[in-house]
């Protein structure tokens, strides 16, 4: 986890890694290569992984690179990665794709900023504005959930590594929140009190246990992600 797999190479330059960075999709790239790919597109949106096309909202340099920041080129790349994490690490994406349907005209795709800037003419049409807002919120919530689920393997592997590695240390507050969430979920799973009782509904009764477990895992991943963003992006 401290570096890319052995005998692997950067999928952008196809050479040996230079300032290796792992994205939230778990793929490794050269720091300069992935930053160059980002600058090649829109600087207002996160870069997309060249392999899986997922939005890269977090870049983690390997330990060796972080200890070589006194080297001018390495330090410059690490600083740019921190700036990238500050820009995109705390939110899944800056743009939402919303598909609207109007009678007789088929579907129309538009792009909306998460923070909508409304002029006076838009404010007058209250009904259209509310419908548009509901569509935006629904699309944002669903996309946010999907991205959180996709990031789970990356975050949980790194969290486990940080917890078992004596040379790494997580803040006490982060550890306390992680262990508290795990403890509460275990207590609920072992408790005879259920929202959906298994004795009445059979296997369907385990649905609430799965939902509670998923909520716990997502919460732990979100807490750990905030720690990573602070560690590799600053406040």
CSV table of C-alpha atoms in Angstrom, one decimal:
chain,number,residue,atom,x,y,z
A,1,UNK,CA,0.0,0.0,0.0
A,2,UNK,CA,3.0,2.3,0.5
A,3,UNK,CA,3.7,2.2,-3.2
A,4,UNK,CA,2.6,0.8,-6.6
A,5,UNK,CA,2.8,-2.9,-7.3
A,6,UNK,CA,6.2,-4.3,-8.3
A,7,UNK,CA,6.9,-4.6,-12.0
A,8,UNK,CA,4.0,-2.2,-12.8
A,9,UNK,CA,4.3,1.0,-14.8
A,10,UNK,CA,2.3,4.2,-15.3
A,11,UNK,CA,-0.6,3.6,-17.7
A,12,UNK,CA,-0.1,7.2,-19.1
A,13,UNK,CA,3.6,7.3,-20.0
A,14,UNK,CA,4.1,3.5,-19.8
A,15,UNK,CA,7.4,4.1,-18.0
A,16,UNK,CA,8.6,3.7,-14.4
A,17,UNK,CA,6.7,5.6,-11.8
A,18,UNK,CA,7.9,9.1,-11.0
A,19,UNK,CA,6.3,10.4,-7.8
A,20,UNK,CA,3.8,7.6,-7.7
A,21,UNK,CA,0.2,8.6,-6.7
A,22,UNK,CA,-2.8,6.3,-6.0
A,23,UNK,CA,-6.2,7.6,-7.0
A,24,UNK,CA,-9.4,6.9,-5.2
A,25,UNK,CA,-10.2,4.3,-7.9
A,26,UNK,CA,-7.1,2.4,-6.7
A,27,UNK,CA,-5.1,2.9,-9.9
A,28,UNK,CA,-1.5,4.2,-9.7
A,29,UNK,CA,0.0,7.0,-11.9
A,30,UNK,CA,3.0,9.2,-12.1
A,31,UNK,CA,2.2,12.4,-10.2
A,32,UNK,CA,3.3,14.6,-13.2
A,33,UNK,CA,1.4,12.4,-15.7
A,34,UNK,CA,-2.0,12.5,-13.9
A,35,UNK,CA,-1.6,16.3,-13.3
A,36,UNK,CA,-0.8,16.8,-16.9
A,37,UNK,CA,-3.9,14.8,-17.9
A,38,UNK,CA,-6.0,17.0,-15.6
A,39,UNK,CA,-4.6,20.2,-17.0
A,40,UNK,CA,-5.3,18.9,-20.5
A,41,UNK,CA,-9.0,19.0,-19.7
A,42,UNK,CA,-11.1,21.4,-17.7
A,43,UNK,CA,-9.3,22.6,-14.6
A,44,UNK,CA,-12.8,23.2,-12.9
A,45,UNK,CA,-13.6,19.5,-13.0
A,46,UNK,CA,-11.8,16.5,-11.5
A,47,UNK,CA,-9.7,14.5,-13.8
A,48,UNK,CA,-11.1,11.1,-15.0
A,49,UNK,CA,-9.0,8.0,-14.6
A,50,UNK,CA,-7.6,6.9,-18.0
A,51,UNK,CA,-8.3,3.3,-17.1
A,52,UNK,CA,-11.8,3.2,-15.6
A,53,UNK,CA,-13.0,6.7,-16.4
A,54,UNK,CA,-14.1,7.4,-12.8
A,55,UNK,CA,-13.7,10.9,-11.5
A,56,UNK,CA,-10.5,11.2,-9.5
A,57,UNK,CA,-11.4,13.1,-6.3
A,58,UNK,CA,-8.4,12.1,-4.2
A,59,UNK,CA,-4.7,11.5,-5.0
A,60,UNK,CA,-2.4,9.9,-2.4
A,61,UNK,CA,1.4,10.1,-3.1
A,62,UNK,CA,3.5,7.2,-1.9
A,63,UNK,CA,5.5,7.5,1.3
A,64,UNK,CA,8.9,7.8,-0.4
A,65,UNK,CA,7.7,10.8,-2.4
A,66,UNK,CA,6.4,12.5,0.7
A,67,UNK,CA,9.8,12.1,2.4
A,68,UNK,CA,11.6,13.6,-0.7
A,69,UNK,CA,9.8,16.9,-0.8
A,70,UNK,CA,13.1,18.7,-0.4
A,71,UNK,CA,13.9,17.7,-4.0
A,72,UNK,CA,12.6,20.6,-6.1
A,73,UNK,CA,10.7,18.6,-8.7
A,74,UNK,CA,9.2,16.2,-6.2
A,75,UNK,CA,8.2,19.0,-3.9
A,76,UNK,CA,6.5,20.8,-6.7
A,77,UNK,CA,4.4,17.8,-7.7
A,78,UNK,CA,3.4,17.0,-4.1
A,79,UNK,CA,2.3,20.6,-3.7
A,80,UNK,CA,0.2,20.5,-6.8
A,81,UNK,CA,-1.4,17.2,-5.6
A,82,UNK,CA,-2.3,18.9,-2.3
A,83,UNK,CA,-3.9,21.7,-4.2
A,84,UNK,CA,-5.8,19.2,-6.3
A,85,UNK,CA,-7.0,17.4,-3.2
A,86,UNK,CA,-8.1,20.7,-1.6
A,87,UNK,CA,-10.2,21.4,-4.7
A,88,UNK,CA,-11.9,18.1,-5.2
A,89,UNK,CA,-11.3,15.9,-2.1
A,90,UNK,CA,-14.2,17.3,-0.1
A,91,UNK,CA,-16.9,16.9,-2.8
A,92,UNK,CA,-17.6,14.2,-5.4
A,93,UNK,CA,-17.9,16.4,-8.4
A,94,UNK,CA,-18.4,20.1,-9.3
A,95,UNK,CA,-20.9,19.4,-12.1
A,96,UNK,CA,-24.2,17.4,-12.1
A,97,UNK,CA,-25.6,15.9,-15.3
A,98,UNK,CA,-29.4,16.2,-15.2
A,99,UNK,CA,-31.8,14.9,-17.9
A,100,UNK,CA,-35.1,16.7,-18.3
A,101,UNK,CA,-38.0,15.7,-20.4
A,102,UNK,CA,-40.4,18.1,-22.0
A,103,UNK,CA,-43.6,17.3,-23.9
A,104,UNK,CA,-43.0,16.9,-27.7
A,105,UNK,CA,-39.3,17.7,-27.6
A,106,UNK,CA,-37.9,14.5,-26.2
A,107,UNK,CA,-35.1,14.7,-23.6
A,108,UNK,CA,-32.7,17.5,-23.1
A,109,UNK,CA,-29.4,17.1,-21.2
A,110,UNK,CA,-28.0,20.1,-19.3
A,111,UNK,CA,-25.2,20.7,-16.9
A,112,UNK,CA,-25.8,22.5,-13.6
A,113,UNK,CA,-23.4,23.7,-10.9
A,114,UNK,CA,-24.1,22.3,-7.5
A,115,UNK,CA,-24.3,25.8,-6.2
A,116,UNK,CA,-26.9,27.4,-8.5
A,117,UNK,CA,-26.6,31.1,-9.3
A,118,UNK,CA,-30.2,32.3,-10.0
A,119,UNK,CA,-31.0,35.5,-11.8
A,120,UNK,CA,-34.2,37.5,-11.3
A,121,UNK,CA,-35.9,36.0,-14.3
A,122,UNK,CA,-35.4,32.4,-13.1
A,123,UNK,CA,-36.7,33.3,-9.6
A,124,UNK,CA,-40.0,34.4,-11.1
A,125,UNK,CA,-40.9,31.0,-12.4
A,126,UNK,CA,-41.2,29.2,-9.1
A,127,UNK,CA,-42.8,26.0,-10.3
A,128,UNK,CA,-40.1,25.4,-12.9
A,129,UNK,CA,-37.4,26.2,-10.4
A,130,UNK,CA,-38.6,23.8,-7.8
A,131,UNK,CA,-39.0,21.0,-10.3
A,132,UNK,CA,-35.4,21.7,-11.6
A,133,UNK,CA,-34.1,21.8,-8.0
A,134,UNK,CA,-35.7,18.5,-7.1
A,135,UNK,CA,-34.2,16.8,-10.2
A,136,UNK,CA,-30.8,18.2,-9.3
A,137,UNK,CA,-30.9,17.1,-5.7
A,138,UNK,CA,-32.1,13.6,-6.6
A,139,UNK,CA,-29.4,13.2,-9.3
A,140,UNK,CA,-26.7,14.6,-6.9
A,141,UNK,CA,-27.7,12.3,-4.0
A,142,UNK,CA,-27.8,9.2,-6.2
A,143,UNK,CA,-24.4,10.0,-7.9
A,144,UNK,CA,-22.9,10.8,-4.5
A,145,UNK,CA,-24.0,7.4,-3.1
A,146,UNK,CA,-22.6,5.5,-6.1
A,147,UNK,CA,-19.3,7.3,-5.9
A,148,UNK,CA,-19.0,6.6,-2.1
A,149,UNK,CA,-19.7,2.9,-2.8
A,150,UNK,CA,-17.1,2.8,-5.5
A,151,UNK,CA,-14.5,4.3,-3.2
A,152,UNK,CA,-15.1,1.8,-0.4
A,153,UNK,CA,-12.4,-0.8,-1.4
A,154,UNK,CA,-9.8,2.0,-1.7
A,155,UNK,CA,-10.6,3.6,1.6
A,156,UNK,CA,-11.1,0.4,3.6
A,157,UNK,CA,-7.8,-1.1,2.5
A,158,UNK,CA,-5.9,2.0,3.4
A,159,UNK,CA,-7.8,2.3,6.7
A,160,UNK,CA,-6.9,-1.2,7.6
A,161,UNK,CA,-3.3,-0.6,6.7
A,162,UNK,CA,-3.2,2.5,8.8
A,163,UNK,CA,-4.7,0.7,11.8
A,164,UNK,CA,-2.3,-2.2,11.8
A,165,UNK,CA,0.9,-0.4,10.8
A,166,UNK,CA,2.6,0.8,14.0
A,167,UNK,CA,4.6,3.4,12.0
A,168,UNK,CA,1.4,5.2,11.0
A,169,UNK,CA,-0.9,7.0,13.3
A,170,UNK,CA,-4.4,8.3,12.9
A,171,UNK,CA,-5.7,11.2,15.0
A,172,UNK,CA,-7.3,10.0,18.2
A,173,UNK,CA,-10.6,11.6,17.3
A,174,UNK,CA,-10.7,9.7,14.0
A,175,UNK,CA,-9.9,6.4,15.7
A,176,UNK,CA,-12.6,7.0,18.3
A,177,UNK,CA,-15.2,7.8,15.7
A,178,UNK,CA,-14.3,4.7,13.7
A,179,UNK,CA,-14.3,2.3,16.6
A,180,UNK,CA,-17.6,3.9,18.0
A,181,UNK,CA,-19.4,3.4,14.7
A,182,UNK,CA,-18.1,-0.2,14.5
A,183,UNK,CA,-19.1,-0.9,18.1
A,184,UNK,CA,-22.7,0.5,17.7
A,185,UNK,CA,-23.2,-1.5,14.5
A,186,UNK,CA,-22.0,-4.7,16.3
A,187,UNK,CA,-24.3,-4.0,19.2
A,188,UNK,CA,-27.3,-3.6,16.9
A,189,UNK,CA,-26.5,-6.7,14.9
A,190,UNK,CA,-26.2,-8.8,18.1
A,191,UNK,CA,-29.2,-7.2,19.8
A,192,UNK,CA,-32.5,-9.1,19.8
A,193,UNK,CA,-34.4,-5.9,18.9
A,194,UNK,CA,-34.8,-5.4,15.2
A,195,UNK,CA,-36.6,-2.9,13.0
A,196,UNK,CA,-37.5,-5.8,10.7
A,197,UNK,CA,-37.9,-8.9,12.8
A,198,UNK,CA,-36.4,-12.1,11.3
A,199,UNK,CA,-38.8,-14.3,13.2
A,200,UNK,CA,-41.8,-12.9,11.3
A,201,UNK,CA,-40.4,-12.0,7.8
A,202,UNK,CA,-37.6,-14.7,7.6
A,203,UNK,CA,-34.7,-13.8,5.4
A,204,UNK,CA,-36.2,-10.4,4.6
A,205,UNK,CA,-35.7,-9.5,8.2
A,206,UNK,CA,-31.9,-9.4,7.7
A,207,UNK,CA,-32.5,-6.4,5.4
A,208,UNK,CA,-32.3,-3.9,8.3
A,209,UNK,CA,-29.0,-5.5,9.5
A,210,UNK,CA,-27.5,-5.1,6.1
A,211,UNK,CA,-28.7,-1.5,5.9
A,212,UNK,CA,-27.2,-0.7,9.3
A,213,UNK,CA,-23.9,-2.4,8.4
A,214,UNK,CA,-23.8,-0.4,5.1
A,215,UNK,CA,-24.5,2.9,6.9
A,216,UNK,CA,-21.7,2.1,9.4
A,217,UNK,CA,-19.2,1.2,6.6
A,218,UNK,CA,-20.1,4.4,4.7
A,219,UNK,CA,-19.7,6.5,7.8
A,220,UNK,CA,-16.3,5.0,8.6
A,221,UNK,CA,-15.1,5.5,5.1
A,222,UNK,CA,-16.3,9.1,5.1
A,223,UNK,CA,-14.5,9.8,8.4
A,224,UNK,CA,-11.3,8.2,7.1
A,225,UNK,CA,-11.6,10.1,3.8
A,226,UNK,CA,-11.8,13.4,5.7
A,227,UNK,CA,-8.6,12.4,7.5
A,228,UNK,CA,-6.9,11.6,4.1
A,229,UNK,CA,-8.0,14.9,2.6
A,230,UNK,CA,-6.6,16.8,5.6
A,231,UNK,CA,-3.3,14.8,5.5
A,232,UNK,CA,-2.7,15.1,1.8
A,233,UNK,CA,-4.5,18.4,1.1
A,234,UNK,CA,-4.3,20.5,4.2
A,235,UNK,CA,-7.1,22.5,5.7
